[in-house]
PDB file of C-alpha atoms in Angstrom:
ATOM      1  CA  MET A   1      15.723  -2.102  70.323  1.00 47.00           C
ATOM      2  CA  ALA A   2      11.711  -2.234  69.704  1.00 49.00           C
ATOM      3  CA  GLU A   3      10.730   1.367  67.155  1.00 49.00           C
ATOM      4  CA  PRO A   4       8.249   3.713  68.430  1.00 48.00           C
ATOM      5  CA  ASN A   5       4.963   3.041  67.025  1.00 48.00           C
ATOM      6  CA  LYS A   6       3.849   5.149  64.110  1.00 45.00           C
ATOM      7  CA  THR A   7       0.072   5.975  65.754  1.00 43.00           C
ATOM      8  CA  ASP A   8       1.928   7.358  68.992  1.00 44.00           C
ATOM      9  CA  SER A   9       4.235  10.027  66.625  1.00 39.00           C
ATOM     10  CA  GLU A  10       2.167  10.806  63.189  1.00 40.00           C
ATOM     11  CA  PRO A  11      -1.482  10.497  63.701  1.00 41.00           C
ATOM     12  CA  LEU A  12      -3.502   8.920  61.290  1.00 42.00           C
ATOM     13  CA  LEU A  13      -5.783  11.938  59.092  1.00 44.00           C
ATOM     14  CA  GLY A  14      -9.343  12.156  60.305  1.00 48.00           C
ATOM     15  CA  VAL A  15     -12.103  14.076  60.302  1.00 43.00           C
ATOM     16  CA  ARG A  16     -10.394  17.505  61.031  1.00 49.00           C
ATOM     17  CA  GLY A  17      -7.732  16.952  59.458  1.00 48.00           C
ATOM     18  CA  ALA A  18      -9.299  16.327  55.938  1.00 46.00           C
ATOM     19  CA  VAL A  19     -11.253  19.579  56.648  1.00 42.00           C
ATOM     20  CA  ARG A  20      -8.069  21.479  57.392  1.00 48.00           C
ATOM     21  CA  MET A  21      -6.658  20.107  53.873  1.00 46.00           C
ATOM     22  CA  ARG A  22      -9.080  21.601  52.613  1.00 48.00           C
ATOM     23  CA  ARG A  23      -9.482  25.048  53.918  1.00 46.00           C
ATOM     24  CA  SER A  24      -5.586  25.145  53.191  1.00 45.00           C
ATOM     25  CA  LYS A  25      -6.194  24.361  49.530  1.00 45.00           C
ATOM     26  CA  ALA A  26      -9.219  27.132  49.153  1.00 45.00           C
ATOM     27  CA  ALA A  27      -6.689  29.462  51.315  1.00 43.00           C
ATOM     28  CA  VAL A  28      -4.620  28.922  48.195  1.00 42.00           C
ATOM     29  CA  PRO A  29      -6.276  29.587  44.663  1.00 45.00           C
ATOM     30  CA  GLY A  30      -4.009  28.009  42.609  1.00 44.00           C
ATOM     31  CA  LEU A  31      -4.289  25.082  44.061  1.00 41.00           C
ATOM     32  CA  ALA A  32      -7.761  25.249  43.899  1.00 43.00           C
ATOM     33  CA  LEU A  33      -8.279  25.471  40.489  1.00 41.00           C
ATOM     34  CA  GLU A  34      -5.600  23.203  39.894  1.00 49.00           C
ATOM     35  CA  ASP A  35      -7.420  20.477  41.475  1.00 51.00           C
ATOM     36  CA  ASP A  36     -10.791  21.720  39.739  1.00 54.00           C
ATOM     37  CA  LEU A  37      -9.864  21.569  36.057  1.00 53.00           C
ATOM     38  CA  ALA A  38      -8.077  18.207  36.996  1.00 55.00           C
ATOM     39  CA  ARG A  39     -11.050  16.878  38.597  1.00 54.00           C
ATOM     40  CA  GLU A  40     -13.256  17.931  35.167  1.00 82.00           C
ATOM     41  CA  LEU A  41     -11.172  17.001  32.677  1.00 89.00           C
ATOM     42  CA  THR A  42     -11.323  13.516  31.798  1.00 90.00           C
ATOM     43  CA  GLU A  43      -9.292  11.037  29.687  1.00 92.00           C
ATOM     44  CA  LYS A  44      -9.719   8.072  27.712  1.00 93.00           C
ATOM     45  CA  VAL A  45      -7.122   5.756  26.257  1.00 94.00           C
ATOM     46  CA  VAL A  46      -7.732   5.015  22.428  1.00 94.00           C
ATOM     47  CA  PHE A  47      -4.571   2.635  21.639  1.00 93.00           C
ATOM     48  CA  ILE A  48      -2.148   0.769  23.361  1.00 94.00           C
ATOM     49  CA  ASN A  49       0.681  -0.401  21.136  1.00 94.00           C
ATOM     50  CA  ARG A  50       3.461  -3.174  22.298  1.00 93.00           C
ATOM     51  CA  SER A  51       6.469  -3.544  20.415  1.00 91.00           C
ATOM     52  CA  SER A  52       9.591  -5.486  21.279  1.00 92.00           C
ATOM     53  CA  LYS A  53      13.768  -5.445  20.408  1.00 91.00           C
ATOM     54  CA  VAL A  54      15.393  -8.699  20.143  1.00 92.00           C
ATOM     55  CA  VAL A  55      18.375  -8.014  21.848  1.00 90.00           C
ATOM     56  CA  LYS A  56      21.224 -10.614  23.535  1.00 89.00           C
ATOM     57  CA  GLY A  57      19.117 -12.032  26.375  1.00 86.00           C
ATOM     58  CA  GLY A  58      15.770 -12.430  24.910  1.00 90.00           C
ATOM     59  CA  ARG A  59      13.543  -9.568  23.613  1.00 92.00           C
ATOM     60  CA  ARG A  60      12.984  -6.008  25.643  1.00 92.00           C
ATOM     61  CA  PHE A  61       9.117  -4.902  25.079  1.00 93.00           C
ATOM     62  CA  SER A  62       7.966  -1.464  25.302  1.00 95.00           C
ATOM     63  CA  PHE A  63       4.673   0.011  25.057  1.00 95.00           C
ATOM     64  CA  SER A  64       2.932   3.347  23.829  1.00 95.00           C
ATOM     65  CA  ALA A  65      -0.546   4.701  24.729  1.00 95.00           C
ATOM     66  CA  LEU A  66      -2.532   6.918  22.828  1.00 95.00           C
ATOM     67  CA  VAL A  67      -4.516   9.550  25.446  1.00 95.00           C
ATOM     68  CA  VAL A  68      -7.646  11.406  24.598  1.00 95.00           C
ATOM     69  CA  THR A  69      -8.240  14.334  27.308  1.00 94.00           C
ATOM     70  CA  GLY A  70     -11.026  17.043  27.768  1.00 93.00           C
ATOM     71  CA  ASP A  71     -13.113  19.107  29.580  1.00 91.00           C
ATOM     72  CA  LYS A  72     -16.562  18.084  27.608  1.00 90.00           C
ATOM     73  CA  ARG A  73     -16.806  22.162  27.151  1.00 90.00           C
ATOM     74  CA  GLY A  74     -14.874  22.682  23.598  1.00 91.00           C
ATOM     75  CA  ASN A  75     -11.039  21.843  25.279  1.00 93.00           C
ATOM     76  CA  VAL A  76      -9.252  18.783  24.402  1.00 94.00           C
ATOM     77  CA  GLY A  77      -5.881  17.393  23.645  1.00 94.00           C
ATOM     78  CA  VAL A  78      -3.941  14.175  22.114  1.00 95.00           C
ATOM     79  CA  GLY A  79      -0.918  12.813  23.818  1.00 95.00           C
ATOM     80  CA  MET A  80       1.282   9.730  22.518  1.00 95.00           C
ATOM     81  CA  GLY A  81       2.704   8.329  25.647  1.00 95.00           C
ATOM     82  CA  LYS A  82       5.843   5.664  25.555  1.00 94.00           C
ATOM     83  CA  SER A  83       7.748   3.645  27.874  1.00 94.00           C
ATOM     84  CA  SER A  84       8.548   0.241  29.526  1.00 92.00           C
ATOM     85  CA  GLU A  85       5.313  -0.085  31.782  1.00 93.00           C
ATOM     86  CA  VAL A  86       1.987   0.222  30.068  1.00 93.00           C
ATOM     87  CA  ALA A  87       0.754   2.606  33.193  1.00 94.00           C
ATOM     88  CA  ASP A  88       4.303   4.620  32.670  1.00 94.00           C
ATOM     89  CA  ALA A  89       2.881   4.790  28.838  1.00 95.00           C
ATOM     90  CA  ILE A  90      -1.124   6.221  29.520  1.00 94.00           C
ATOM     91  CA  ARG A  91       0.319   9.045  32.401  1.00 94.00           C
ATOM     92  CA  LYS A  92       3.064   9.949  30.277  1.00 95.00           C
ATOM     93  CA  GLY A  93       0.220  10.270  27.427  1.00 94.00           C
ATOM     94  CA  GLY A  94      -2.402  12.072  29.607  1.00 94.00           C
ATOM     95  CA  GLU A  95       0.945  14.337  30.888  1.00 94.00           C
ATOM     96  CA  LEU A  96       1.119  15.297  27.337  1.00 94.00           C
ATOM     97  CA  ALA A  97      -2.456  15.303  25.962  1.00 94.00           C
ATOM     98  CA  ARG A  98      -3.177  17.857  28.952  1.00 93.00           C
ATOM     99  CA  VAL A  99      -0.206  20.010  27.965  1.00 93.00           C
ATOM    100  CA  ASN A 100      -1.026  20.608  24.144  1.00 92.00           C
ATOM    101  CA  MET A 101      -4.961  20.802  24.768  1.00 93.00           C
ATOM    102  CA  VAL A 102      -6.501  23.316  22.270  1.00 93.00           C
ATOM    103  CA  HIS A 103      -9.745  25.091  22.087  1.00 93.00           C
ATOM    104  CA  VAL A 104     -12.592  24.079  19.541  1.00 93.00           C
ATOM    105  CA  SER A 105     -15.771  25.712  18.476  1.00 92.00           C
ATOM    106  CA  LEU A 106     -18.787  24.281  18.795  1.00 92.00           C
ATOM    107  CA  LYS A 107     -22.707  25.385  17.695  1.00 91.00           C
ATOM    108  CA  ASP A 108     -24.759  23.644  20.987  1.00 88.00           C
ATOM    109  CA  ALA A 109     -24.197  19.977  21.090  1.00 90.00           C
ATOM    110  CA  THR A 110     -22.734  19.793  17.316  1.00 93.00           C
ATOM    111  CA  ILE A 111     -20.237  21.265  15.144  1.00 94.00           C
ATOM    112  CA  PRO A 112     -21.284  24.649  13.202  1.00 93.00           C
ATOM    113  CA  HIS A 113     -20.610  23.324  10.241  1.00 93.00           C
ATOM    114  CA  GLU A 114     -19.523  20.280   7.654  1.00 94.00           C
ATOM    115  CA  ILE A 115     -15.859  19.468   7.383  1.00 94.00           C
ATOM    116  CA  LEU A 116     -13.482  17.247   5.910  1.00 95.00           C
ATOM    117  CA  SER A 117      -9.895  16.822   7.541  1.00 94.00           C
ATOM    118  CA  ARG A 118      -6.703  14.799   6.506  1.00 95.00           C
ATOM    119  CA  PHE A 119      -3.740  13.620   8.200  1.00 94.00           C
ATOM    120  CA  GLY A 120      -1.154  11.427   6.714  1.00 92.00           C
ATOM    121  CA  GLY A 121      -3.197   8.820   5.232  1.00 93.00           C
ATOM    122  CA  ALA A 122      -6.365   8.993   7.543  1.00 95.00           C
ATOM    123  CA  CYS A 123      -9.502  10.765   5.994  1.00 95.00           C
ATOM    124  CA  VAL A 124     -12.201  12.383   8.354  1.00 95.00           C
ATOM    125  CA  LEU A 125     -15.456  14.110   7.637  1.00 96.00           C
ATOM    126  CA  LEU A 126     -17.779  15.188  10.139  1.00 95.00           C
ATOM    127  CA  ARG A 127     -21.147  16.780   9.797  1.00 95.00           C
ATOM    128  CA  PRO A 128     -23.136  18.511  12.214  1.00 94.00           C
ATOM    129  CA  ALA A 129     -26.686  16.386  12.802  1.00 94.00           C
ATOM    130  CA  SER A 130     -30.066  17.170  14.915  1.00 93.00           C
ATOM    131  CA  PRO A 131     -30.290  17.276  18.670  1.00 93.00           C
ATOM    132  CA  GLY A 132     -31.040  13.575  20.039  1.00 92.00           C
ATOM    133  CA  THR A 133     -28.849  12.134  16.991  1.00 92.00           C
ATOM    134  CA  GLY A 134     -25.791  11.171  19.339  1.00 94.00           C
ATOM    135  CA  ILE A 135     -22.320  10.448  18.109  1.00 94.00           C
ATOM    136  CA  ILE A 136     -22.450   8.480  14.648  1.00 94.00           C
ATOM    137  CA  ALA A 137     -18.972   7.328  14.994  1.00 94.00           C
ATOM    138  CA  GLY A 138     -16.464   5.042  15.501  1.00 93.00           C
ATOM    139  CA  LYS A 139     -14.493   4.441  18.516  1.00 93.00           C
ATOM    140  CA  THR A 140     -11.597   6.410  17.745  1.00 94.00           C
ATOM    141  CA  VAL A 141     -12.979   9.946  16.717  1.00 95.00           C
ATOM    142  CA  ARG A 142     -15.746   9.037  19.163  1.00 94.00           C
ATOM    143  CA  ALA A 143     -13.434   9.711  22.302  1.00 94.00           C
ATOM    144  CA  VAL A 144     -12.176  12.787  20.875  1.00 94.00           C
ATOM    145  CA  LEU A 145     -15.563  14.517  19.828  1.00 94.00           C
ATOM    146  CA  GLU A 146     -17.194  12.829  23.311  1.00 93.00           C
ATOM    147  CA  SER A 147     -14.408  14.605  25.216  1.00 93.00           C
ATOM    148  CA  ALA A 148     -14.526  17.608  23.743  1.00 93.00           C
ATOM    149  CA  GLY A 149     -18.193  17.765  24.395  1.00 92.00           C
ATOM    150  CA  VAL A 150     -19.733  17.062  20.883  1.00 93.00           C
ATOM    151  CA  LYS A 151     -22.984  15.007  21.568  1.00 93.00           C
ATOM    152  CA  ASP A 152     -25.210  14.813  18.221  1.00 94.00           C
ATOM    153  CA  VAL A 153     -22.102  14.555  14.853  1.00 95.00           C
ATOM    154  CA  LEU A 154     -22.385  12.926  12.143  1.00 96.00           C
ATOM    155  CA  SER A 155     -18.738  11.275  11.012  1.00 95.00           C
ATOM    156  CA  LYS A 156     -17.664   8.810   8.299  1.00 95.00           C
ATOM    157  CA  SER A 157     -13.967   7.709   8.264  1.00 94.00           C
ATOM    158  CA  LEU A 158     -12.461   7.910   4.689  1.00 94.00           C
ATOM    159  CA  GLY A 159      -9.083   6.520   4.444  1.00 91.00           C
ATOM    160  CA  SER A 160      -6.413   4.451   6.919  1.00 93.00           C
ATOM    161  CA  ARG A 161      -7.218   3.329   9.932  1.00 92.00           C
ATOM    162  CA  ASN A 162      -4.817   4.708  11.807  1.00 93.00           C
ATOM    163  CA  ALA A 163      -5.679   5.183  15.378  1.00 93.00           C
ATOM    164  CA  ALA A 164      -2.993   8.007  15.626  1.00 93.00           C
ATOM    165  CA  ASN A 165      -3.797   9.386  12.146  1.00 95.00           C
ATOM    166  CA  VAL A 166      -7.237   9.122  12.974  1.00 95.00           C
ATOM    167  CA  VAL A 167      -7.295  10.771  15.658  1.00 95.00           C
ATOM    168  CA  LYS A 168      -5.140  13.876  15.267  1.00 94.00           C
ATOM    169  CA  ALA A 169      -7.215  14.022  11.389  1.00 95.00           C
ATOM    170  CA  THR A 170     -10.355  14.604  13.830  1.00 95.00           C
ATOM    171  CA  LEU A 171      -9.050  16.908  15.803  1.00 95.00           C
ATOM    172  CA  ALA A 172      -7.722  18.716  13.178  1.00 94.00           C
ATOM    173  CA  GLY A 173     -11.699  19.257  11.368  1.00 94.00           C
ATOM    174  CA  LEU A 174     -12.315  20.375  14.980  1.00 94.00           C
ATOM    175  CA  GLN A 175      -9.232  23.047  15.117  1.00 94.00           C
ATOM    176  CA  ARG A 176     -10.710  24.585  11.124  1.00 93.00           C
ATOM    177  CA  LEU A 177     -14.419  25.216  12.721  1.00 93.00           C
ATOM    178  CA  ARG A 178     -15.707  28.563  12.682  1.00 92.00           C
ATOM    179  CA  LEU A 179     -18.473  30.166  13.812  1.00 90.00           C
ATOM    180  CA  ARG A 180     -20.918  32.693  11.891  1.00 87.00           C
ATOM    181  CA  ALA A 181     -19.714  35.284  14.099  1.00 87.00           C
ATOM    182  CA  ASP A 182     -16.393  34.776  14.098  1.00 87.00           C
ATOM    183  CA  ILE A 183     -16.153  34.499  10.230  1.00 87.00           C
ATOM    184  CA  TYR A 184     -18.000  37.966  10.074  1.00 86.00           C
ATOM    185  CA  GLU A 185     -16.018  39.899  12.643  1.00 86.00           C
ATOM    186  CA  SER A 186     -12.785  38.680  10.696  1.00 87.00           C
ATOM    187  CA  ARG A 187     -14.437  40.279   7.449  1.00 87.00           C
ATOM    188  CA  GLY A 188     -14.984  43.357   9.222  1.00 86.00           C
ATOM    189  CA  LEU A 189     -19.045  42.554   9.000  1.00 86.00           C
ATOM    190  CA  ALA A 190     -22.304  42.968  11.674  1.00 85.00           C
ATOM    191  CA  VAL A 191     -23.621  40.040  12.100  1.00 80.00           C
ATOM    192  CA  LYS A 192     -27.080  39.811  10.631  1.00 77.00           C
ATOM    193  CA  PRO A 193     -29.659  38.695  12.577  1.00 79.00           C
ATOM    194  CA  LYS A 194     -31.823  35.328  11.174  1.00 75.00           C
ATOM    195  CA  THR A 195     -35.400  36.019   9.789  1.00 79.00           C
ATOM    196  CA  GLN A 196     -37.856  33.797   9.430  1.00 77.00           C
ATOM    197  CA  PRO A 197     -38.975  32.728   5.561  1.00 77.00           C
ATOM    198  CA  PRO A 198     -42.779  33.294   5.129  1.00 80.00           C
ATOM    199  CA  PRO A 199     -44.790  30.585   5.627  1.00 82.00           C
ATOM    200  CA  VAL A 200     -45.760  28.201   3.081  1.00 79.00           C
ATOM    201  CA  LEU A 201     -49.828  28.659   2.265  1.00 78.00           C
ATOM    202  CA  PRO A 202     -51.260  25.177   0.763  1.00 78.00           C
ATOM    203  CA  PRO A 203     -51.795  25.742  -3.214  1.00 77.00           C
ATOM    204  CA  GLY A 204     -55.686  27.565  -3.461  1.00 67.00           C
ATOM    205  CA  GLU A 205     -55.576  30.021  -0.297  1.00 63.00           C
ATOM    206  CA  GLY A 206     -52.878  32.334  -1.481  1.00 56.00           C
ATOM    207  CA  THR A 207     -55.318  33.098  -5.108  1.00 56.00           C
ATOM    208  CA  ALA A 208     -58.612  32.906  -2.350  1.00 53.00           C
ATOM    209  CA  ALA A 209     -56.892  35.575  -0.149  1.00 52.00           C
ATOM    210  CA  SER A 210     -56.266  38.093  -3.092  1.00 52.00           C
ATOM    211  CA  THR A 211     -59.310  37.892  -4.662  1.00 55.00           C
ATOM    212  CA  GLU A 212     -61.173  38.865  -0.908  1.00 55.00           C
ATOM    213  CA  THR A 213     -58.994  41.645  -0.453  1.00 55.00           C
ATOM    214  CA  ALA A 214     -59.367  43.441  -4.379  1.00 52.00           C
TER     215      ALA A 214
END
C-alpha cells in the first residue's frame, strides 16, 4: 500500500506561513522578548577538555566545554558543560552561562577603575584605557571582556594559566567594579560635578599679567 504524499497533507511553510508565525510570536510578548534576547547574546567557547576513563572494553571519553555568554551591554555569564559528545557539552555550557549571567558596571567603553582579582591560583589585573586602545588581553580574558562589552582595557594574567580559573577571576574582578555615583550613593552623599583645573601658563606669562593689572 503506497504511503500518502506528505506534501499534500502537510504543505511546506511559504512566505505567508512565515509572516503568520512572526505575527503569532509578536502577539505573545514573552516569546518575542526571549527570541530577541537569544538573538542578541553571543557565545564563545573558551576551552574544550577531553578526559578518558579506562574500562573493561577499552576507553570511555568525556568532554567538558567552558562557554562565555554575553550581550555586550554589561551582562556576562560563564558555564561549564560536560557530556560524552562535544556538541552536547557546548550546548550545556551555553545554557548554564545564560542562567548564570550577571551585570557588571562599565564606564563608556572601558572599566571605571583598576582592579586586581584572584580565583584559585589565577590572578588577573585589569586597568582602564583611553579610547582607541582596544582590548590588550589574552584569548581567555578577552572572551569575557568582549562578551561584557568592554572595548578599551589593559590586562595582565599574573598567576595560573588554567582557563577555568582565569575566566572566573576575570568575572569576579568585573563584578567588583563600582561606578563613582554608586560609591557616593552608598555613603549617602551627593555626586559633586567635576571641575576643570585652571590652565597651566608658560613661565613668565603669569608674572607679566600680574604686573599689567597692578
